[in-house]
Each structure stands twice: as structure tokens, then as C-alpha cells.
Short mmCIF file of C-alpha atoms and ligand atoms in Angstrom, two decimals:
data_model
loop_
_atom_site.label_atom_id
_atom_site.label_comp_id
_atom_site.label_asym_id
_atom_site.label_seq_id
_atom_site.Cartn_x
_atom_site.Cartn_y
_atom_site.Cartn_z
CA MET A 1 74.92 -55.53 -16.47
CA LYS A 2 74.64 -52.97 -13.66
CA ILE A 3 71.44 -53.62 -11.74
CA ALA A 4 69.72 -51.96 -8.79
CA MET A 5 67.33 -53.96 -6.58
CA VAL A 6 64.77 -52.03 -4.55
CA GLY A 7 63.57 -54.29 -1.72
CA VAL A 8 65.60 -57.07 -0.13
CA GLY A 9 62.89 -59.46 1.09
CA TYR A 10 62.42 -63.06 -0.01
CA VAL A 11 62.12 -62.14 -3.69
CA GLY A 12 64.46 -59.14 -3.95
CA LEU A 13 67.36 -60.69 -2.07
CA THR A 14 67.14 -64.10 -3.77
CA THR A 15 66.86 -62.49 -7.21
CA ALA A 16 69.75 -60.12 -6.48
CA ALA A 17 71.99 -62.97 -5.30
CA ALA A 18 71.09 -65.10 -8.34
CA LEU A 19 71.73 -62.21 -10.77
CA ALA A 20 75.09 -61.55 -9.10
CA SER A 21 76.01 -65.24 -9.37
CA TRP A 22 75.37 -64.93 -13.12
CA GLY A 23 78.04 -62.23 -13.29
CA HIS A 24 76.02 -59.01 -12.97
CA GLN A 25 76.80 -56.13 -10.62
CA VAL A 26 73.83 -55.85 -8.28
CA ALA A 27 73.32 -53.00 -5.81
CA CYS A 28 70.51 -53.59 -3.30
CA VAL A 29 68.77 -50.87 -1.35
CA ASN A 30 66.67 -50.75 1.80
CA HIS A 31 66.10 -47.84 4.20
CA ASP A 32 66.62 -50.11 7.21
CA ALA A 33 70.27 -49.50 8.19
CA LYS A 34 70.33 -52.48 10.59
CA LYS A 35 69.19 -54.86 7.87
CA ILE A 36 71.75 -53.49 5.42
CA ALA A 37 74.56 -53.81 7.99
CA GLN A 38 73.56 -57.46 8.58
CA LEU A 39 73.46 -58.19 4.86
CA ARG A 40 76.90 -56.69 4.32
CA THR A 41 78.29 -59.40 6.60
CA GLY A 42 76.38 -62.11 4.74
CA GLN A 43 73.63 -62.51 7.37
CA VAL A 44 70.23 -63.02 5.81
CA PRO A 45 67.41 -61.57 7.97
CA PHE A 46 65.08 -64.50 7.23
CA PHE A 47 65.47 -68.25 6.72
CA GLU A 48 65.87 -69.49 3.17
CA PRO A 49 68.02 -72.60 2.54
CA GLY A 50 71.34 -71.80 0.81
CA LEU A 51 70.71 -68.06 0.51
CA SER A 52 73.18 -66.96 3.15
CA GLN A 53 76.00 -68.73 1.32
CA LEU A 54 75.02 -67.32 -2.08
CA VAL A 55 74.85 -63.80 -0.60
CA SER A 56 78.25 -64.16 1.13
CA GLU A 57 79.98 -65.55 -1.95
CA ASN A 58 78.75 -62.79 -4.22
CA THR A 59 79.34 -60.03 -1.68
CA LYS A 60 82.94 -61.21 -1.31
CA ALA A 61 83.31 -61.31 -5.10
CA ASN A 62 82.18 -57.64 -5.19
CA ARG A 63 79.21 -58.43 -7.41
CA LEU A 64 76.61 -57.85 -4.72
CA SER A 65 76.43 -54.74 -2.55
CA PHE A 66 73.98 -53.31 -0.02
CA HIS A 67 73.03 -49.67 0.48
CA THR A 68 70.69 -47.50 2.52
CA ARG A 69 70.76 -44.68 -0.01
CA LEU A 70 68.95 -45.05 -3.31
CA THR A 71 71.32 -42.55 -4.95
CA THR A 72 74.25 -44.92 -4.44
CA ALA A 73 72.33 -48.01 -5.59
CA LEU A 74 71.02 -46.32 -8.73
CA GLN A 75 74.40 -45.01 -9.83
CA ASP A 76 75.04 -46.31 -13.37
CA ALA A 77 72.16 -48.82 -13.09
CA GLU A 78 70.87 -49.99 -16.48
CA LEU A 79 68.05 -51.99 -14.89
CA VAL A 80 66.15 -51.04 -11.73
CA PHE A 81 64.17 -53.92 -10.19
CA LEU A 82 61.23 -53.24 -7.87
CA ALA A 83 60.67 -56.15 -5.46
CA VAL A 84 58.69 -54.59 -2.63
CA GLN A 85 55.73 -56.06 -0.76
CA THR A 86 52.19 -55.80 -2.19
CA PRO A 87 50.07 -56.99 0.76
CA MET A 88 46.29 -57.20 0.95
CA ASP A 89 44.52 -54.09 2.24
CA GLU A 90 41.51 -54.21 4.60
CA SER A 91 39.07 -54.52 1.72
CA GLY A 92 41.01 -57.44 0.22
CA GLN A 93 42.53 -55.46 -2.66
CA ALA A 94 46.24 -55.36 -3.44
CA ASN A 95 47.83 -52.55 -1.46
CA LEU A 96 50.12 -50.84 -3.95
CA SER A 97 51.35 -48.09 -1.64
CA PHE A 98 54.83 -49.63 -1.19
CA LEU A 99 55.19 -50.09 -4.93
CA ARG A 100 54.01 -46.51 -5.60
CA GLN A 101 56.41 -45.16 -3.04
CA ALA A 102 59.35 -47.17 -4.36
CA ALA A 103 58.60 -46.08 -7.95
CA GLY A 104 58.29 -42.46 -6.80
CA GLU A 105 61.62 -42.58 -5.01
CA VAL A 106 63.28 -44.09 -8.09
CA ALA A 107 61.73 -41.44 -10.36
CA ALA A 108 63.04 -38.69 -8.10
CA THR A 109 66.53 -40.16 -7.87
CA LEU A 110 67.38 -41.41 -11.36
CA THR A 111 70.20 -39.50 -13.00
CA ARG A 112 70.22 -41.41 -16.29
CA PRO A 113 67.82 -43.48 -18.41
CA ALA A 114 67.17 -47.00 -17.09
CA ILE A 115 64.73 -49.85 -17.56
CA ILE A 116 62.35 -50.26 -14.62
CA VAL A 117 61.56 -53.93 -13.98
CA ASN A 118 58.64 -54.79 -11.72
CA LYS A 119 58.95 -58.12 -9.88
CA SER A 120 56.26 -57.41 -7.29
CA THR A 121 52.98 -59.24 -7.84
CA ALA A 122 50.23 -56.75 -8.66
CA PRO A 123 46.94 -56.53 -10.57
CA PRO A 124 47.02 -56.17 -14.35
CA GLY A 125 47.41 -52.50 -15.21
CA THR A 126 49.90 -51.79 -12.43
CA SER A 127 52.74 -51.35 -14.93
CA ARG A 128 50.82 -48.39 -16.39
CA LEU A 129 50.66 -46.87 -12.93
CA ILE A 130 54.40 -47.37 -12.48
CA GLN A 131 54.99 -45.90 -15.94
CA GLU A 132 53.01 -42.76 -14.97
CA ILE A 133 55.03 -42.36 -11.78
CA ILE A 134 58.34 -42.97 -13.54
CA ALA A 135 57.37 -40.44 -16.22
CA GLN A 136 58.03 -37.77 -13.57
CA SER A 137 61.70 -38.62 -13.90
CA LEU A 138 63.80 -36.46 -16.20
CA HIS A 139 64.81 -39.52 -18.19
CA PRO A 140 62.97 -41.89 -20.54
CA CYS A 141 62.48 -45.18 -18.68
CA PRO A 142 60.50 -48.06 -20.15
CA VAL A 143 58.70 -50.30 -17.64
CA VAL A 144 58.93 -54.07 -17.97
CA VAL A 145 56.99 -56.67 -15.96
CA ASN A 146 59.00 -59.71 -14.87
CA PRO A 147 56.86 -61.61 -12.35
CA GLU A 148 58.50 -64.02 -9.92
CA PHE A 149 57.38 -67.62 -9.42
CA LEU A 150 59.84 -68.79 -6.75
CA ARG A 151 58.62 -70.73 -3.74
CA GLU A 152 59.93 -69.92 -0.29
CA GLY A 153 61.94 -72.91 0.93
CA SER A 154 63.30 -73.70 -2.55
CA ALA A 155 63.79 -70.15 -3.82
CA ILE A 156 67.32 -70.54 -5.18
CA GLU A 157 66.56 -73.79 -7.00
CA ASP A 158 63.43 -72.15 -8.47
CA ILE A 159 65.33 -69.10 -9.74
CA MET A 160 68.18 -71.19 -11.16
CA HIS A 161 65.83 -73.70 -12.83
CA PRO A 162 62.55 -71.91 -13.55
CA ASP A 163 59.68 -73.66 -15.36
CA ARG A 164 59.49 -70.48 -17.44
CA VAL A 165 60.43 -66.82 -17.35
CA VAL A 166 57.82 -64.19 -18.19
CA VAL A 167 58.80 -60.76 -19.51
CA GLY A 168 56.11 -58.26 -20.49
CA GLY A 169 56.42 -54.76 -21.89
CA ARG A 170 55.63 -52.45 -24.77
CA ASP A 171 59.21 -51.42 -25.51
CA GLN A 172 60.69 -54.41 -27.37
CA GLU A 173 64.27 -53.35 -26.84
CA ALA A 174 63.67 -53.17 -23.09
CA VAL A 175 61.85 -56.53 -23.08
CA ASN A 176 64.75 -58.15 -24.95
CA LYS A 177 67.29 -56.66 -22.57
CA VAL A 178 65.47 -58.02 -19.51
CA ALA A 179 64.94 -61.39 -21.23
CA SER A 180 68.67 -61.58 -21.98
CA LEU A 181 69.33 -61.93 -18.23
CA TYR A 182 67.77 -65.39 -18.39
CA GLU A 183 68.87 -66.59 -21.82
CA HIS A 184 71.55 -68.90 -20.42
CA LEU A 185 68.92 -70.86 -18.46
CA ASP A 186 67.38 -74.01 -19.88
CA THR A 187 63.84 -72.64 -19.92
CA THR A 188 61.17 -71.00 -22.07
CA ILE A 189 61.00 -67.22 -22.02
CA VAL A 190 57.49 -65.92 -22.60
CA LYS A 191 57.64 -62.39 -24.05
CA THR A 192 54.33 -60.58 -23.98
CA ASP A 193 52.56 -57.31 -23.22
CA PRO A 194 52.69 -56.05 -19.61
CA GLU A 195 49.06 -56.79 -18.72
CA SER A 196 49.36 -60.41 -19.88
CA ALA A 197 52.55 -60.81 -17.86
CA GLU A 198 50.80 -59.45 -14.77
CA LEU A 199 47.80 -61.71 -15.34
CA ILE A 200 49.99 -64.82 -15.82
CA LYS A 201 51.28 -64.39 -12.27
CA TYR A 202 47.83 -63.86 -10.73
CA ALA A 203 46.34 -66.72 -12.77
CA ALA A 204 49.16 -69.11 -11.81
CA ASN A 205 48.65 -68.54 -8.08
CA ALA A 206 44.86 -68.74 -8.41
CA PHE A 207 45.10 -72.00 -10.34
CA LEU A 208 47.45 -73.62 -7.83
CA ALA A 209 45.22 -72.57 -4.94
CA THR A 210 42.26 -74.00 -6.85
CA LYS A 211 44.00 -77.39 -7.09
CA ILE A 212 44.56 -77.38 -3.32
CA SER A 213 40.96 -76.51 -2.50
CA PHE A 214 39.73 -79.03 -5.06
CA ILE A 215 41.58 -81.92 -3.45
CA ASN A 216 40.53 -80.78 0.03
CA ALA A 217 36.88 -80.87 -1.08
CA ILE A 218 37.45 -84.36 -2.50
CA ALA A 219 39.06 -85.36 0.83
CA ARG A 220 35.91 -84.42 2.70
CA LEU A 221 33.89 -86.65 0.39
CA CYS A 222 36.42 -89.45 0.92
CA ASP A 223 35.82 -89.20 4.67
CA GLN A 224 32.08 -89.65 4.08
CA ILE A 225 32.48 -92.92 2.20
CA GLY A 226 35.68 -94.37 3.64
CA ALA A 227 37.72 -93.73 0.48
CA ASP A 228 41.41 -92.74 0.54
CA VAL A 229 42.22 -89.27 -0.82
CA GLU A 230 45.89 -90.20 -1.26
CA ASP A 231 44.91 -92.93 -3.73
CA VAL A 232 42.44 -90.61 -5.44
CA SER A 233 45.15 -87.98 -5.70
CA LEU A 234 47.63 -90.48 -7.14
CA GLY A 235 45.12 -91.68 -9.72
CA LEU A 236 44.23 -88.09 -10.63
CA GLY A 237 47.77 -86.78 -10.79
CA LEU A 238 49.03 -89.53 -13.07
CA ASP A 239 46.78 -88.07 -15.76
CA GLN A 240 49.25 -85.88 -17.64
CA ARG A 241 46.53 -83.33 -18.32
CA ILE A 242 46.20 -82.83 -14.56
CA GLY A 243 49.63 -83.54 -13.01
CA PRO A 244 50.40 -84.52 -9.40
CA ALA A 245 51.54 -81.15 -7.97
CA PHE A 246 49.33 -79.33 -5.45
CA LEU A 247 46.99 -82.30 -5.08
CA ARG A 248 47.87 -83.03 -1.44
CA ALA A 249 44.93 -82.82 0.92
CA GLY A 250 45.65 -81.18 4.28
CA LEU A 251 45.17 -78.01 6.23
CA GLY A 252 44.83 -75.78 3.17
CA TYR A 253 47.04 -73.10 1.67
CA GLY A 254 48.47 -70.02 3.38
CA GLY A 255 51.56 -67.85 3.10
CA SER A 256 52.26 -64.39 1.82
CA CYS A 257 51.08 -65.03 -1.74
CA PHE A 258 48.06 -67.28 -2.41
CA PRO A 259 45.55 -65.65 -0.02
CA LYS A 260 46.38 -62.08 -1.02
CA ASP A 261 46.78 -62.77 -4.74
CA LEU A 262 43.49 -64.66 -4.96
CA SER A 263 41.81 -61.82 -3.18
CA GLY A 264 43.57 -59.28 -5.41
CA LEU A 265 42.45 -61.12 -8.54
CA LEU A 266 38.86 -61.32 -7.28
CA HIS A 267 38.75 -57.58 -6.61
CA TRP A 268 40.43 -56.70 -9.88
CA ALA A 269 37.90 -58.90 -11.78
CA LYS A 270 35.05 -57.31 -9.85
CA GLY A 271 36.28 -53.91 -11.00
CA LEU A 272 35.83 -55.15 -14.56
CA GLY A 273 32.27 -56.25 -13.75
CA TYR A 274 33.09 -59.96 -13.48
CA SER A 275 32.22 -61.94 -10.38
CA PHE A 276 34.87 -64.68 -10.25
CA ASP A 277 32.70 -67.14 -8.29
CA LEU A 278 35.08 -70.06 -8.82
CA LEU A 279 37.73 -68.25 -6.78
CA LYS A 280 35.21 -67.36 -4.08
CA ALA A 281 34.51 -71.08 -3.68
CA VAL A 282 38.25 -71.79 -3.54
CA GLN A 283 38.61 -69.29 -0.69
CA GLU A 284 35.58 -70.67 1.11
CA ILE A 285 36.84 -74.25 0.98
CA ASN A 286 40.24 -73.09 2.23
CA THR A 287 38.79 -71.21 5.19
CA GLY A 288 36.46 -74.11 5.91
CA GLN A 289 39.36 -76.56 5.94
CA ILE A 290 40.55 -75.20 9.28
CA THR A 291 37.11 -75.78 10.79
CA TYR A 292 36.99 -79.21 9.18
CA VAL A 293 40.26 -80.28 10.79
CA PHE A 294 39.17 -78.67 14.07
CA THR A 295 36.07 -80.88 14.04
CA GLY A 296 38.30 -83.90 13.40
CA ILE A 297 40.46 -82.98 16.41
CA ARG A 298 37.40 -82.70 18.63
CA ALA A 299 36.16 -86.09 17.47
CA MET A 300 39.49 -87.54 18.62
CA VAL A 301 40.16 -85.71 21.90
CA GLY A 302 36.65 -84.79 23.00
CA ALA A 303 34.40 -81.79 22.36
CA ASN A 304 35.53 -79.88 25.45
CA LEU A 305 39.07 -78.65 24.82
CA LYS A 306 39.29 -76.49 27.93
CA GLY A 307 42.59 -77.10 29.69
CA LYS A 308 43.62 -79.88 27.31
CA ARG A 309 47.29 -79.76 26.41
CA LEU A 310 47.90 -80.17 22.68
CA ALA A 311 51.31 -80.41 21.01
CA LEU A 312 51.63 -78.39 17.79
CA LEU A 313 54.43 -79.53 15.47
CA GLY A 314 55.21 -76.97 12.77
CA LEU A 315 53.92 -73.40 12.79
CA ALA A 316 55.41 -71.81 9.64
CA PHE A 317 53.01 -71.68 6.70
CA LYS A 318 54.96 -74.51 5.06
CA PRO A 319 58.23 -76.42 5.60
CA ASN A 320 61.68 -74.88 5.01
CA THR A 321 60.68 -71.30 5.73
CA ASP A 322 60.32 -69.12 8.81
CA ASP A 323 57.46 -67.23 7.17
CA ILE A 324 54.26 -67.36 9.24
CA ARG A 325 52.19 -64.97 7.14
CA GLU A 326 48.66 -66.44 6.81
CA SER A 327 49.93 -69.72 8.25
CA PRO A 328 47.10 -72.32 8.38
CA ALA A 329 48.83 -73.83 11.44
CA LEU A 330 48.42 -70.54 13.31
CA ARG A 331 44.82 -70.12 12.19
CA LEU A 332 44.06 -73.53 13.64
CA ALA A 333 46.04 -72.69 16.79
CA GLN A 334 43.98 -69.54 17.25
CA LEU A 335 40.76 -71.56 17.04
CA LEU A 336 42.02 -74.17 19.52
CA HIS A 337 43.14 -71.40 21.88
CA SER A 338 39.74 -69.71 21.69
CA GLU A 339 38.23 -73.02 22.87
CA GLY A 340 40.50 -73.06 25.91
CA ALA A 341 43.11 -75.61 24.78
CA GLU A 342 46.63 -75.28 26.20
CA LEU A 343 49.04 -75.18 23.30
CA ALA A 344 52.67 -76.28 23.35
CA GLY A 345 54.43 -75.66 20.04
CA TYR A 346 57.68 -76.23 18.23
CA ASP A 347 58.87 -75.13 14.80
CA PRO A 348 62.42 -75.63 13.48
CA GLN A 349 62.75 -72.02 12.21
CA ALA A 350 59.73 -69.84 12.99
CA MET A 351 59.91 -69.60 16.81
CA VAL A 352 60.82 -65.90 16.99
CA GLN A 353 58.03 -64.97 14.60
CA VAL A 354 55.48 -67.14 16.45
CA ALA A 355 56.48 -65.71 19.83
CA ALA A 356 55.53 -62.25 18.57
CA ALA A 357 52.37 -63.22 16.67
CA ALA A 358 50.86 -65.93 18.89
CA PRO A 359 52.02 -65.45 22.50
CA TYR A 360 49.36 -67.89 23.71
CA ILE A 361 51.45 -70.78 22.32
CA LYS A 362 53.99 -72.06 24.85
CA LEU A 363 57.08 -72.48 22.71
CA CYS A 364 59.23 -75.52 23.41
CA PRO A 365 62.87 -76.16 22.40
CA ASP A 366 62.17 -79.49 20.68
CA VAL A 367 59.53 -82.03 19.67
CA GLU A 368 59.87 -84.09 22.83
CA THR A 369 59.29 -81.14 25.17
CA ALA A 370 56.30 -79.98 23.12
CA CYS A 371 54.78 -83.46 23.29
CA THR A 372 55.39 -84.03 26.99
CA ASP A 373 52.02 -84.63 28.72
CA ALA A 374 50.15 -83.82 25.52
CA GLU A 375 46.65 -85.21 25.13
CA ALA A 376 47.18 -85.20 21.36
CA VAL A 377 50.06 -84.55 18.97
CA LEU A 378 49.10 -82.36 16.00
CA LEU A 379 51.40 -82.38 12.97
CA LEU A 380 50.63 -79.05 11.28
CA THR A 381 53.57 -78.32 8.94
CA ALA A 382 55.40 -81.17 7.20
CA TRP A 383 59.00 -80.26 8.07
CA PRO A 384 61.36 -83.12 7.14
CA GLU A 385 62.16 -83.75 10.82
CA PHE A 386 58.46 -84.35 11.57
CA VAL A 387 58.16 -86.87 8.78
CA ARG A 388 60.57 -89.22 10.55
CA LEU A 389 59.41 -89.02 14.18
CA ASP A 390 60.17 -91.95 16.45
CA LEU A 391 56.60 -92.56 17.59
CA ASN A 392 57.66 -95.23 20.09
CA GLU A 393 59.86 -92.66 21.85
CA LEU A 394 57.09 -90.03 21.73
CA ALA A 395 54.68 -92.55 23.24
CA LYS A 396 56.81 -92.48 26.41
CA VAL A 397 56.21 -88.75 27.05
CA VAL A 398 52.64 -88.06 25.87
CA LYS A 399 49.61 -88.33 28.12
CA ALA A 400 47.43 -89.89 25.39
CA LYS A 401 48.56 -91.63 22.22
CA ILE A 402 46.50 -89.57 19.77
CA PHE A 403 48.15 -88.43 16.55
CA ILE A 404 46.45 -85.86 14.30
CA ASP A 405 48.26 -85.75 10.97
CA THR A 406 46.88 -82.70 9.16
CA ARG A 407 49.40 -83.11 6.32
CA ASN A 408 48.84 -86.81 5.59
CA VAL A 409 52.52 -87.67 5.92
CA TYR A 410 52.25 -90.94 7.87
CA ASP A 411 50.94 -94.33 6.85
CA PRO A 412 47.80 -94.78 9.00
CA ALA A 413 48.35 -98.54 9.31
CA VAL A 414 51.91 -98.10 10.59
CA VAL A 415 50.98 -95.48 13.19
CA ARG A 416 47.98 -97.47 14.40
CA ALA A 417 50.11 -100.62 14.62
CA GLN A 418 52.21 -98.73 17.19
CA GLY A 419 49.17 -98.30 19.38
CA TRP A 420 48.22 -94.74 18.48
CA ARG A 421 44.77 -93.46 17.64
CA TYR A 422 45.32 -91.70 14.33
CA TRP A 423 43.39 -89.10 12.31
CA SER A 424 44.34 -87.63 8.95
CA VAL A 425 42.53 -85.77 6.18
CA GLY A 426 40.37 -87.84 3.84
CA ARG A 427 41.85 -91.24 4.73
CA PRO A 428 40.22 -94.20 6.48
P1 NAD B 1 59.03 -58.97 1.67
O1 NAD B 1 58.05 -58.31 2.55
O2 NAD B 1 59.78 -60.16 2.16
O3 NAD B 1 60.12 -57.93 1.16
C1 NAD B 1 59.83 -56.65 0.67
C2 NAD B 1 61.02 -55.76 0.96
O4 NAD B 1 60.85 -54.51 0.32
C3 NAD B 1 61.21 -55.46 2.46
O5 NAD B 1 62.54 -55.72 2.79
C4 NAD B 1 60.88 -53.98 2.57
O6 NAD B 1 61.58 -53.35 3.60
C5 NAD B 1 61.33 -53.49 1.22
N1 NAD B 1 60.80 -52.18 0.81
C6 NAD B 1 59.53 -51.73 0.84
N2 NAD B 1 59.46 -50.49 0.35
C7 NAD B 1 60.74 -50.13 0.00
C8 NAD B 1 61.31 -48.97 -0.55
N3 NAD B 1 60.57 -47.89 -0.86
N4 NAD B 1 62.66 -48.94 -0.76
C9 NAD B 1 63.42 -50.02 -0.45
N5 NAD B 1 62.92 -51.17 0.07
C10 NAD B 1 61.58 -51.22 0.29
O7 NAD B 1 58.23 -59.36 0.35
P2 NAD B 1 58.51 -60.59 -0.63
O8 NAD B 1 57.95 -61.83 -0.04
O9 NAD B 1 59.91 -60.54 -1.09
O10 NAD B 1 57.54 -60.19 -1.83
C11 NAD B 1 57.85 -59.11 -2.71
C12 NAD B 1 56.88 -59.20 -3.89
O11 NAD B 1 57.12 -60.43 -4.60
C13 NAD B 1 55.41 -59.21 -3.49
O12 NAD B 1 54.67 -58.53 -4.44
C14 NAD B 1 55.06 -60.71 -3.53
O13 NAD B 1 53.70 -60.93 -3.79
C15 NAD B 1 55.91 -61.20 -4.68
N6 NAD B 1 56.28 -62.61 -4.62
C16 NAD B 1 56.60 -63.17 -3.42
C17 NAD B 1 56.98 -64.52 -3.38
C18 NAD B 1 57.32 -65.17 -2.07
O14 NAD B 1 57.34 -66.41 -2.02
N7 NAD B 1 57.59 -64.44 -1.01
C19 NAD B 1 57.00 -65.27 -4.56
C20 NAD B 1 56.69 -64.65 -5.75
C21 NAD B 1 56.33 -63.31 -5.78
#
């Protein structure tokens, strides 16, 4: 099929490359000429494992193209995907201005009927808004909702092997056409109305965030009684009704999706007259988790952090991405900085982003430099390279052998046996 993709961020670009690899002709559009020039040579403007290769292969095979002009991208398109950002506005609601603008531009540019497919996450009812905007076009264009569930860091794997695909719309022919894109995948396709499709996405993110806050609350109780949250988590997760995913205690959730989508869902529910108190508690626990870990750090290195050099390992919001949006590591760093700590940081991919967002962190070229003279080493994001640190080597450069493992990746007994004082979340 001929497909246009409006927006070439994490979701738009990965989806476009995957669709092209399935044999479709995909034309991507973004107004940023520099970005488009980069993409034409196969350079991906952000870090996502394997994406650069998938983009290059499909660009070379003439299935994937990049444009600055919508007119060119929309030419002959049967499907027009919208994959633009829907951030949180100041009041906590979903900011739909980018989506409105993109839909408006498409409506003004279309020269033939097409199916509009919304991939951006937005409150239930947004497809109606898009439909109203698209109605200004001279052509009949059904709107279909096709939410995205990929995770940054494993985006290609997630698109190629999804747990399910959701397609929502009122025009059955359009729904079937969008669903047919995914029929070769070994997965379940849920066909539904647009509002249900929109709500599935919001509910999925809210539920996953709830699991994280739940286990973090349990971790705090574990600390009170000397229990081990990792064992509790294992015992919980083996129950097939619960499942093991998202039951890792730590620094809490962050990123470009969970915080804003939880907030968006809360506001949308409030608009319907429902106070979603469960989600308010989830948010509260997540915010409190930073303070909780901060208190743990103080207990280990002393209450007065002024002038103390701390090594921060991992600053992206999770491993395998350079995305620092709502990164818990940076929220903790901000708190430590406000208490006068001197911060030396290293992240395998997010250094450029951190330099711009948190200039108070002295960025170091590697783990060893970050840890040199540190009064404590703080593992904040569980990148694979931090899971296999040689602690005996690190011991030679640090000032004090204190290891704060906010992601519970090390065995406490092993680290302590190497002479370190060790703190993790919810473990004795
Ligand atoms: P992003 O910020 O990485 O990318 C959005 C892109 O859209 C940018 O390149 C921006 O320049 C472009 N854009 C904005 N307006 C445009 C316009 N009028 N014309 C052309 N391009 C335009 O965002 P993202 O992370 O890819 O997220 C996109 C949507 O997908 C959001 O609603 C998000 O909630 C949702 N989502 C994100 C993820 C994720 O892990 N990032 C996962 C699932 C769903």
C-alpha cells in the first residue's frame, strides 16, 4: 500500500521503517529540513537499537522516503498516519495542538480520499476531533485509531512481534484495511470502536504504571520489616493472574509516556465527573519514590551533601534509549544538586541531551572517570554495561566504597563481600 507518515519521532519512524520492511511504500514528512536530510542518508536523529539499519535498508530499496513537503508525501497515499507528539500541558491535560495542526495540514493538502490513521496517544474522543478537522478536506476520509504499544529500547522487536494490535473506527472497510497491514503477524487484532481503542492505550499505560507504584510501595514495607522485595516480587509474579512484568522495585517510572498519559487519563476522567483516585495514588507513590531513595542515600553518605562528590551511572529514563524525558534519574539528580552535592555522571547514549537539560552534572567519558574520588556510586539506570561492573576495579578509584543500587540489579551479599557498603530498594 502507499502510506504517508506525519511525524518521524520514535513512533513514526519505527512504524514507517517496519511498514516499509513489510513491502509497503512509505513516505515520511517533517518540516525540519535538517532532520529529513539526515534521514535520507540513513542517520536516525535519536538512539534506538537496530533502527538505523532498518531505515537504511528500506531507503535503499526505495520503499521508504523522506520529505519536507506534505504535498509530496501525500501523493497517492491510501493511508495517512499521524504520529506526532501529544505532550502534557501545564494543567496536566494532553496537549493536542500538534495533532490538531497535523490533521489540519493534511486536510488542507489531500488531493484524493484516504484513510487517516491516528497513532498518537490521546484521550478518548480525540478521533472525533480529528474527524471534524479532516471533514474540511474536499474528500471523504474515515478516521481510524491504531494506538502504538512499542517500548523505546526494543521498538523494532515490539512492532514486529506485538502482544496485540488494536484498530478502532466506525467505518468497517477502513478498519479492515488498516488491520490488513498486520495480518501477517502472529498476533491478535482487536477491532473495536475508536473510543475503546483510545481507552485501551490509556488504560494499558495506567495499569503498567500502577504495577510499578504497587511494588515500590511494597518495597517500602519490606524495608520496615527486613523482608526482600525481590523475593516478594518473584512470588507475586509467578501467579499467572498477576505476571512478573513491571514488578521491579526501584526509582519509579518516567519517560515520555507514563507520566503524561496517566495525567491525561486523570484529567479526561475528571471531565466526565469521575475522580480516578487510584491513579492519583499511583502518581503520588511515584513522586515519593525519588524522595524515598534520596533519604536512603543520605542514610548512607550522611545528611549533609554539600560538596560531596557522587557518581551517577545512567541518566536516560531507562536503558537502551537516549530519551531523558521525565527521567527519574534526572529528578533525583536535581534533588541532590539542590542539596549541594557535586555530581559526576555518565550515560552510554544520553550525554548530549543531559548536557542541555542538566548542566549542573559534570559529564564524564566513562564509568571510571565518573567514579573517581566519588563518595558514593549511584546506579540510576540499569544499562547492560552497569550490570556487569568490576567492583574491585572501581574500588581503586572511589573515595568511599558506598554503592547505591536504585535498580536492584546487584546481589547485596556479593557486593558486600567485596567490602562495599550497599543500599538498594526494599532489600535487607
Ligand atoms: P516524538 O516527539 O519523538 O516525535 C514526534 C514527531 O512529530 C517529531 O519529529 C515532530 O517534529 C513531528 N511533528 C510534529 N508536528 C508535525 C507536523 N505538523 N508535521 C510533521 N511532523 C510533525 O514523539 P514520539 O515519542 O514518537 O510519540 C508520538 C506519539 O506516540 C505520542 O502521542 C506518544 O504518546 C505516542 N507513543 C509514544 C511511544 C514512545 O515510546 N515514544 C510509545 C507509544 C506511543
